[in-house]
């Protein structure tokens, strides 16, 4: 009997042709061949209070010679497609997964794309390469032939225990590229991975593989914050506990193999630094966490550590590489060997998307000029000049502005969820304290329940810093609202933060990315699927900067940085961006803050006075809401316009949509397909009312058609001749289905499972009900007629 492949599904083609071909080529089904491998989680589509996931990306076959080294991806298509039909798709998968060979097949043969050569060739089903053949080609192109040490390092497996997590695809790529670079003898390496994408876990697997392979024996992990060290040791690095130590009190013990340290524990007076207790060649590998902070800066005490251990492999890891006049991460570490951006993380569904509420205040946009002789709260004459947004809370305090910001934050939380974990970024400590006070007064009912409902967490506040772990703890409701300046911009793994408020003047892309990173972590089990950024300073305009999520590369010659000093400001938490040789050392790597400026007329470094004014009114001029769209851009379009584009991207004309709707057996499948593309059904129901069917909402928003309510459609059906054909049980079933449609919007009339529920159980078993129509075939025919009439 001749097999007609054209009538087979893609699953049939895979089962009957592609899988046997791979098996016959020698690929082990249990160890080397994985089918339908999910590589992403699916982008989260979030609007209003609702969120759901788009479909995840899957590859049909992932072929591994060694568990940590995927060699090939195979994309299957049904036989109605050509053998080449899946090639572009599988090339994209190959680039994502960093595999050297990809294949497309429709069951008639294969077409191969070789990333090493850039060439393609067609193969018969019997000609698919054996595992050893692909591995040999890999070894030749990677220079592993006659280099046993390099090959053993590359083949070294990941750390894995049953029940523990395994590297995501991008982590695997980052790890493999780093291990390969180490095997090639490279000494300065840089990985750029967005906040929340698992840099420390990636670092752990790099250390594990290089250490287990014997390539490195002594490893130093450097960070600038205690919390970064402690979280790393207790979480991702815990399998190394027996050989790992934390350097404290500047005491060094050479008996361990993994050393965790703050920069400050290794520094000291010139010539007497603690790191000099070790020989310069003591460490084989140094991991620099948050590498953008300043260890790469030429005039940094932290840089002295790296220079002293210059013979070691040094891997910088950061979410925000800096290339500016003072710090150039690229000059020291080189261009990244791998980058995984915020946009990629959100698109893959590993990071939370966001919406932006941008609020423009009249004084920020129009400025404020005091009248002649006008004085502040403390009787000091205010300098005559035009004060703009950048001056507020830094040179001039408008008390009513602080009250208004606190009021808008409170309104948002009362409308959504008052227990939403929230961080408010302020200009300085004084501003953070005043914001805390205003929020307490507006939320006194919650503060009465627990005084930690609103807290200031800044470097000068012992009580606030003591609550940082509780703020991070997903199971602790308090603190709920936190005001800060710089302390929480980086290194704080607060997975359930859903609201970030920007009331600080942020000009640095690096700082902005770090702040946004406080919200990008996902915890779906705690209903954290997306977050909101409330912006009072237009800081979110930095999203439009090409550097925000662009390729982090720089062509800058070593030694080309300007000598221009960074601006310092009293009352602002010191940014530990390198602990310059002229500055004082911080306490255990925590941010140090100068005390807030007292309202006494004292001047600060630049010679200006900080004025406090409470008589100037402040009002909101405009408020705009922007959403993160599928292209990674912020769009201000409304729900109706957004969903219209979603539908039109899928169905260009109304005839296209109606044809697909009528052809699809299950209408819910059409709706679900559109929802995965971003169709906002629940929001449209909230906007227009839930009396409309999804069919009408789609026709209205996408094609401008007048909507009919379900009651109107049900009435139209009852007035048709359809009911006149039936009596007894058959008529009662039809009337019940019409009522169910009218009340609940039920659309899959041919789903026979409905007959097992009330009120249909009163009419007998599904089999008896089908008999009242003349049998199951006739029952389904009537249901199709019923459906066509409703949606006519």
Short mmCIF file of N, CA and C in Angstrom, two decimals, residues 21-91:
data_model
loop_
_atom_site.label_atom_id
_atom_site.label_comp_id
_atom_site.label_asym_id
_atom_site.label_seq_id
_atom_site.Cartn_x
_atom_site.Cartn_y
_atom_site.Cartn_z
N UNK A 21 15.02 8.07 10.81
CA UNK A 21 16.24 8.45 10.07
C UNK A 21 17.36 8.84 11.03
N UNK A 22 17.02 9.58 12.07
CA UNK A 22 18.03 9.97 13.05
C UNK A 22 18.52 8.75 13.83
N UNK A 23 17.59 7.88 14.18
CA UNK A 23 17.94 6.66 14.92
C UNK A 23 18.87 5.77 14.08
N UNK A 24 18.53 5.62 12.80
CA UNK A 24 19.34 4.80 11.90
C UNK A 24 20.73 5.40 11.68
N UNK A 25 20.84 6.75 11.84
CA UNK A 25 22.14 7.40 11.69
C UNK A 25 23.02 7.20 12.93
N UNK A 26 22.41 6.65 14.00
CA UNK A 26 23.19 6.35 15.19
C UNK A 26 22.93 7.24 16.38
N UNK A 27 21.94 8.13 16.30
CA UNK A 27 21.64 9.02 17.42
C UNK A 27 20.83 8.29 18.47
N UNK A 28 21.36 8.26 19.68
CA UNK A 28 20.74 7.54 20.79
C UNK A 28 19.50 8.29 21.26
N UNK A 29 18.33 7.63 21.21
CA UNK A 29 17.07 8.29 21.57
C UNK A 29 17.04 8.74 23.02
N UNK A 30 17.72 8.03 23.88
CA UNK A 30 17.67 8.33 25.31
C UNK A 30 18.69 9.39 25.72
N UNK A 31 19.88 9.37 25.11
CA UNK A 31 20.97 10.23 25.59
C UNK A 31 21.30 11.39 24.66
N UNK A 32 21.09 11.22 23.37
CA UNK A 32 21.57 12.23 22.42
C UNK A 32 20.46 12.95 21.66
N UNK A 33 19.28 12.40 21.64
CA UNK A 33 18.20 12.95 20.83
C UNK A 33 17.03 13.37 21.73
N UNK A 34 16.73 14.65 21.76
CA UNK A 34 15.59 15.16 22.54
C UNK A 34 14.58 15.78 21.58
N UNK A 35 13.31 15.40 21.76
CA UNK A 35 12.26 15.91 20.88
C UNK A 35 11.41 16.97 21.58
N UNK A 36 10.90 17.90 20.79
CA UNK A 36 10.01 18.97 21.25
C UNK A 36 10.58 19.65 22.51
N UNK A 37 11.75 20.18 22.37
CA UNK A 37 12.46 20.80 23.48
C UNK A 37 12.04 22.27 23.59
N UNK A 38 11.49 22.63 24.75
CA UNK A 38 11.09 24.02 24.98
C UNK A 38 12.32 24.82 25.36
N UNK A 39 12.57 25.91 24.63
CA UNK A 39 13.78 26.70 24.90
C UNK A 39 13.46 28.07 25.51
N UNK A 40 12.23 28.54 25.37
CA UNK A 40 11.83 29.77 26.06
C UNK A 40 10.53 29.50 26.82
N UNK A 41 10.17 30.42 27.69
CA UNK A 41 8.94 30.26 28.46
C UNK A 41 7.74 30.93 27.80
N UNK A 42 7.99 31.74 26.78
CA UNK A 42 6.90 32.47 26.13
C UNK A 42 6.73 33.85 26.75
N UNK A 43 6.75 34.86 25.90
CA UNK A 43 6.67 36.24 26.37
C UNK A 43 5.39 36.49 27.16
N UNK A 44 5.52 37.19 28.27
CA UNK A 44 4.34 37.56 29.07
C UNK A 44 3.70 38.79 28.45
N UNK A 45 2.43 38.68 28.17
CA UNK A 45 1.66 39.80 27.63
C UNK A 45 0.84 40.36 28.78
N UNK A 46 1.15 41.58 29.17
CA UNK A 46 0.52 42.16 30.35
C UNK A 46 -0.14 43.49 29.99
N UNK A 47 -1.39 43.60 30.38
CA UNK A 47 -2.11 44.86 30.25
C UNK A 47 -3.03 44.98 31.44
N UNK A 48 -3.19 46.20 31.94
CA UNK A 48 -4.05 46.44 33.08
C UNK A 48 -3.62 45.51 34.22
N UNK A 49 -4.56 44.74 34.77
CA UNK A 49 -4.23 43.85 35.89
C UNK A 49 -4.02 42.42 35.43
N UNK A 50 -4.16 42.17 34.13
CA UNK A 50 -4.13 40.80 33.62
C UNK A 50 -2.82 40.51 32.90
N UNK A 51 -2.43 39.26 32.90
CA UNK A 51 -1.22 38.84 32.19
C UNK A 51 -1.36 37.38 31.79
N UNK A 52 -0.84 37.06 30.63
CA UNK A 52 -0.81 35.67 30.18
C UNK A 52 0.37 35.51 29.24
N UNK A 53 0.73 34.28 28.98
CA UNK A 53 1.94 34.01 28.19
C UNK A 53 1.62 33.70 26.73
N UNK A 54 2.50 34.20 25.88
CA UNK A 54 2.48 33.76 24.48
C UNK A 54 3.07 32.35 24.42
N UNK A 55 2.96 31.73 23.26
CA UNK A 55 3.47 30.37 23.12
C UNK A 55 5.00 30.36 23.24
N UNK A 56 5.54 29.41 23.99
CA UNK A 56 7.00 29.30 24.08
C UNK A 56 7.59 28.78 22.77
N UNK A 57 8.86 29.04 22.58
CA UNK A 57 9.55 28.50 21.41
C UNK A 57 10.03 27.09 21.72
N UNK A 58 9.82 26.21 20.75
CA UNK A 58 10.27 24.82 20.90
C UNK A 58 11.03 24.40 19.64
N UNK A 59 12.00 23.54 19.83
CA UNK A 59 12.67 22.95 18.66
C UNK A 59 12.22 21.50 18.56
N UNK A 60 12.05 21.04 17.34
CA UNK A 60 11.54 19.68 17.15
C UNK A 60 12.54 18.63 17.61
N UNK A 61 13.82 18.83 17.29
CA UNK A 61 14.87 17.90 17.73
C UNK A 61 16.10 18.71 18.13
N UNK A 62 16.66 18.35 19.29
CA UNK A 62 17.94 18.91 19.71
C UNK A 62 18.90 17.74 19.88
N UNK A 63 20.00 17.76 19.14
CA UNK A 63 20.94 16.64 19.12
C UNK A 63 22.22 17.02 19.85
N UNK A 64 22.61 16.21 20.84
CA UNK A 64 23.81 16.44 21.64
C UNK A 64 24.78 15.28 21.49
N UNK A 65 26.06 15.62 21.33
CA UNK A 65 27.07 14.57 21.40
C UNK A 65 27.48 14.38 22.86
N UNK A 66 27.68 15.49 23.56
CA UNK A 66 27.86 15.51 25.00
C UNK A 66 26.72 16.34 25.59
N UNK A 67 26.31 16.07 26.84
CA UNK A 67 25.15 16.75 27.42
C UNK A 67 25.24 18.28 27.39
N UNK A 68 26.45 18.83 27.53
CA UNK A 68 26.60 20.28 27.56
C UNK A 68 26.93 20.89 26.21
N UNK A 69 26.96 20.03 25.16
CA UNK A 69 27.35 20.52 23.84
C UNK A 69 26.35 20.12 22.76
N UNK A 70 25.25 20.88 22.59
CA UNK A 70 24.34 20.59 21.49
C UNK A 70 25.03 20.83 20.16
N UNK A 71 24.87 19.90 19.27
CA UNK A 71 25.54 20.00 17.96
C UNK A 71 24.58 20.42 16.85
N UNK A 72 23.31 20.04 16.97
CA UNK A 72 22.41 20.26 15.84
C UNK A 72 20.97 20.43 16.29
N UNK A 73 20.22 21.17 15.47
CA UNK A 73 18.77 21.33 15.64
C UNK A 73 18.11 20.90 14.34
N UNK A 74 17.01 20.15 14.45
CA UNK A 74 16.27 19.70 13.27
C UNK A 74 14.85 20.25 13.37
N UNK A 75 14.41 20.91 12.32
CA UNK A 75 13.05 21.44 12.25
C UNK A 75 12.24 20.59 11.28
N UNK A 76 11.08 20.11 11.73
CA UNK A 76 10.22 19.26 10.91
C UNK A 76 9.04 20.06 10.35
N UNK A 77 8.64 19.72 9.14
CA UNK A 77 7.43 20.28 8.52
C UNK A 77 6.63 19.13 7.91
N UNK A 78 5.32 19.36 7.75
CA UNK A 78 4.55 18.33 7.07
C UNK A 78 4.92 18.31 5.59
N UNK A 79 4.46 17.29 4.88
CA UNK A 79 4.92 17.07 3.51
C UNK A 79 4.24 17.98 2.49
N UNK A 80 3.30 18.80 2.95
CA UNK A 80 2.74 19.81 2.05
C UNK A 80 3.76 20.92 1.81
N UNK A 81 4.74 21.01 2.72
CA UNK A 81 5.82 21.98 2.58
C UNK A 81 7.00 21.35 1.87
N UNK A 82 7.86 22.21 1.33
CA UNK A 82 9.09 21.72 0.71
C UNK A 82 10.09 21.35 1.79
N UNK A 83 11.13 20.65 1.40
CA UNK A 83 12.14 20.22 2.36
C UNK A 83 12.87 21.43 2.97
N UNK A 84 12.90 22.55 2.22
CA UNK A 84 13.60 23.75 2.67
C UNK A 84 12.73 24.66 3.53
N UNK A 85 11.45 24.34 3.66
CA UNK A 85 10.50 25.28 4.24
C UNK A 85 10.85 25.72 5.66
N UNK A 86 11.46 24.83 6.44
CA UNK A 86 11.76 25.17 7.83
C UNK A 86 13.15 25.73 8.05
N UNK A 87 13.87 26.00 6.95
CA UNK A 87 15.29 26.34 7.09
C UNK A 87 15.50 27.69 7.78
N UNK A 88 14.79 28.73 7.34
CA UNK A 88 14.98 30.04 7.96
C UNK A 88 14.65 29.99 9.46
N UNK A 89 13.59 29.27 9.78
CA UNK A 89 13.20 29.14 11.17
C UNK A 89 14.28 28.45 11.99
N UNK A 90 14.81 27.35 11.45
CA UNK A 90 15.79 26.58 12.21
C UNK A 90 17.14 27.30 12.26
N UNK A 91 17.43 28.14 11.27
CA UNK A 91 18.65 28.96 11.34
C UNK A 91 18.55 29.93 12.51
#
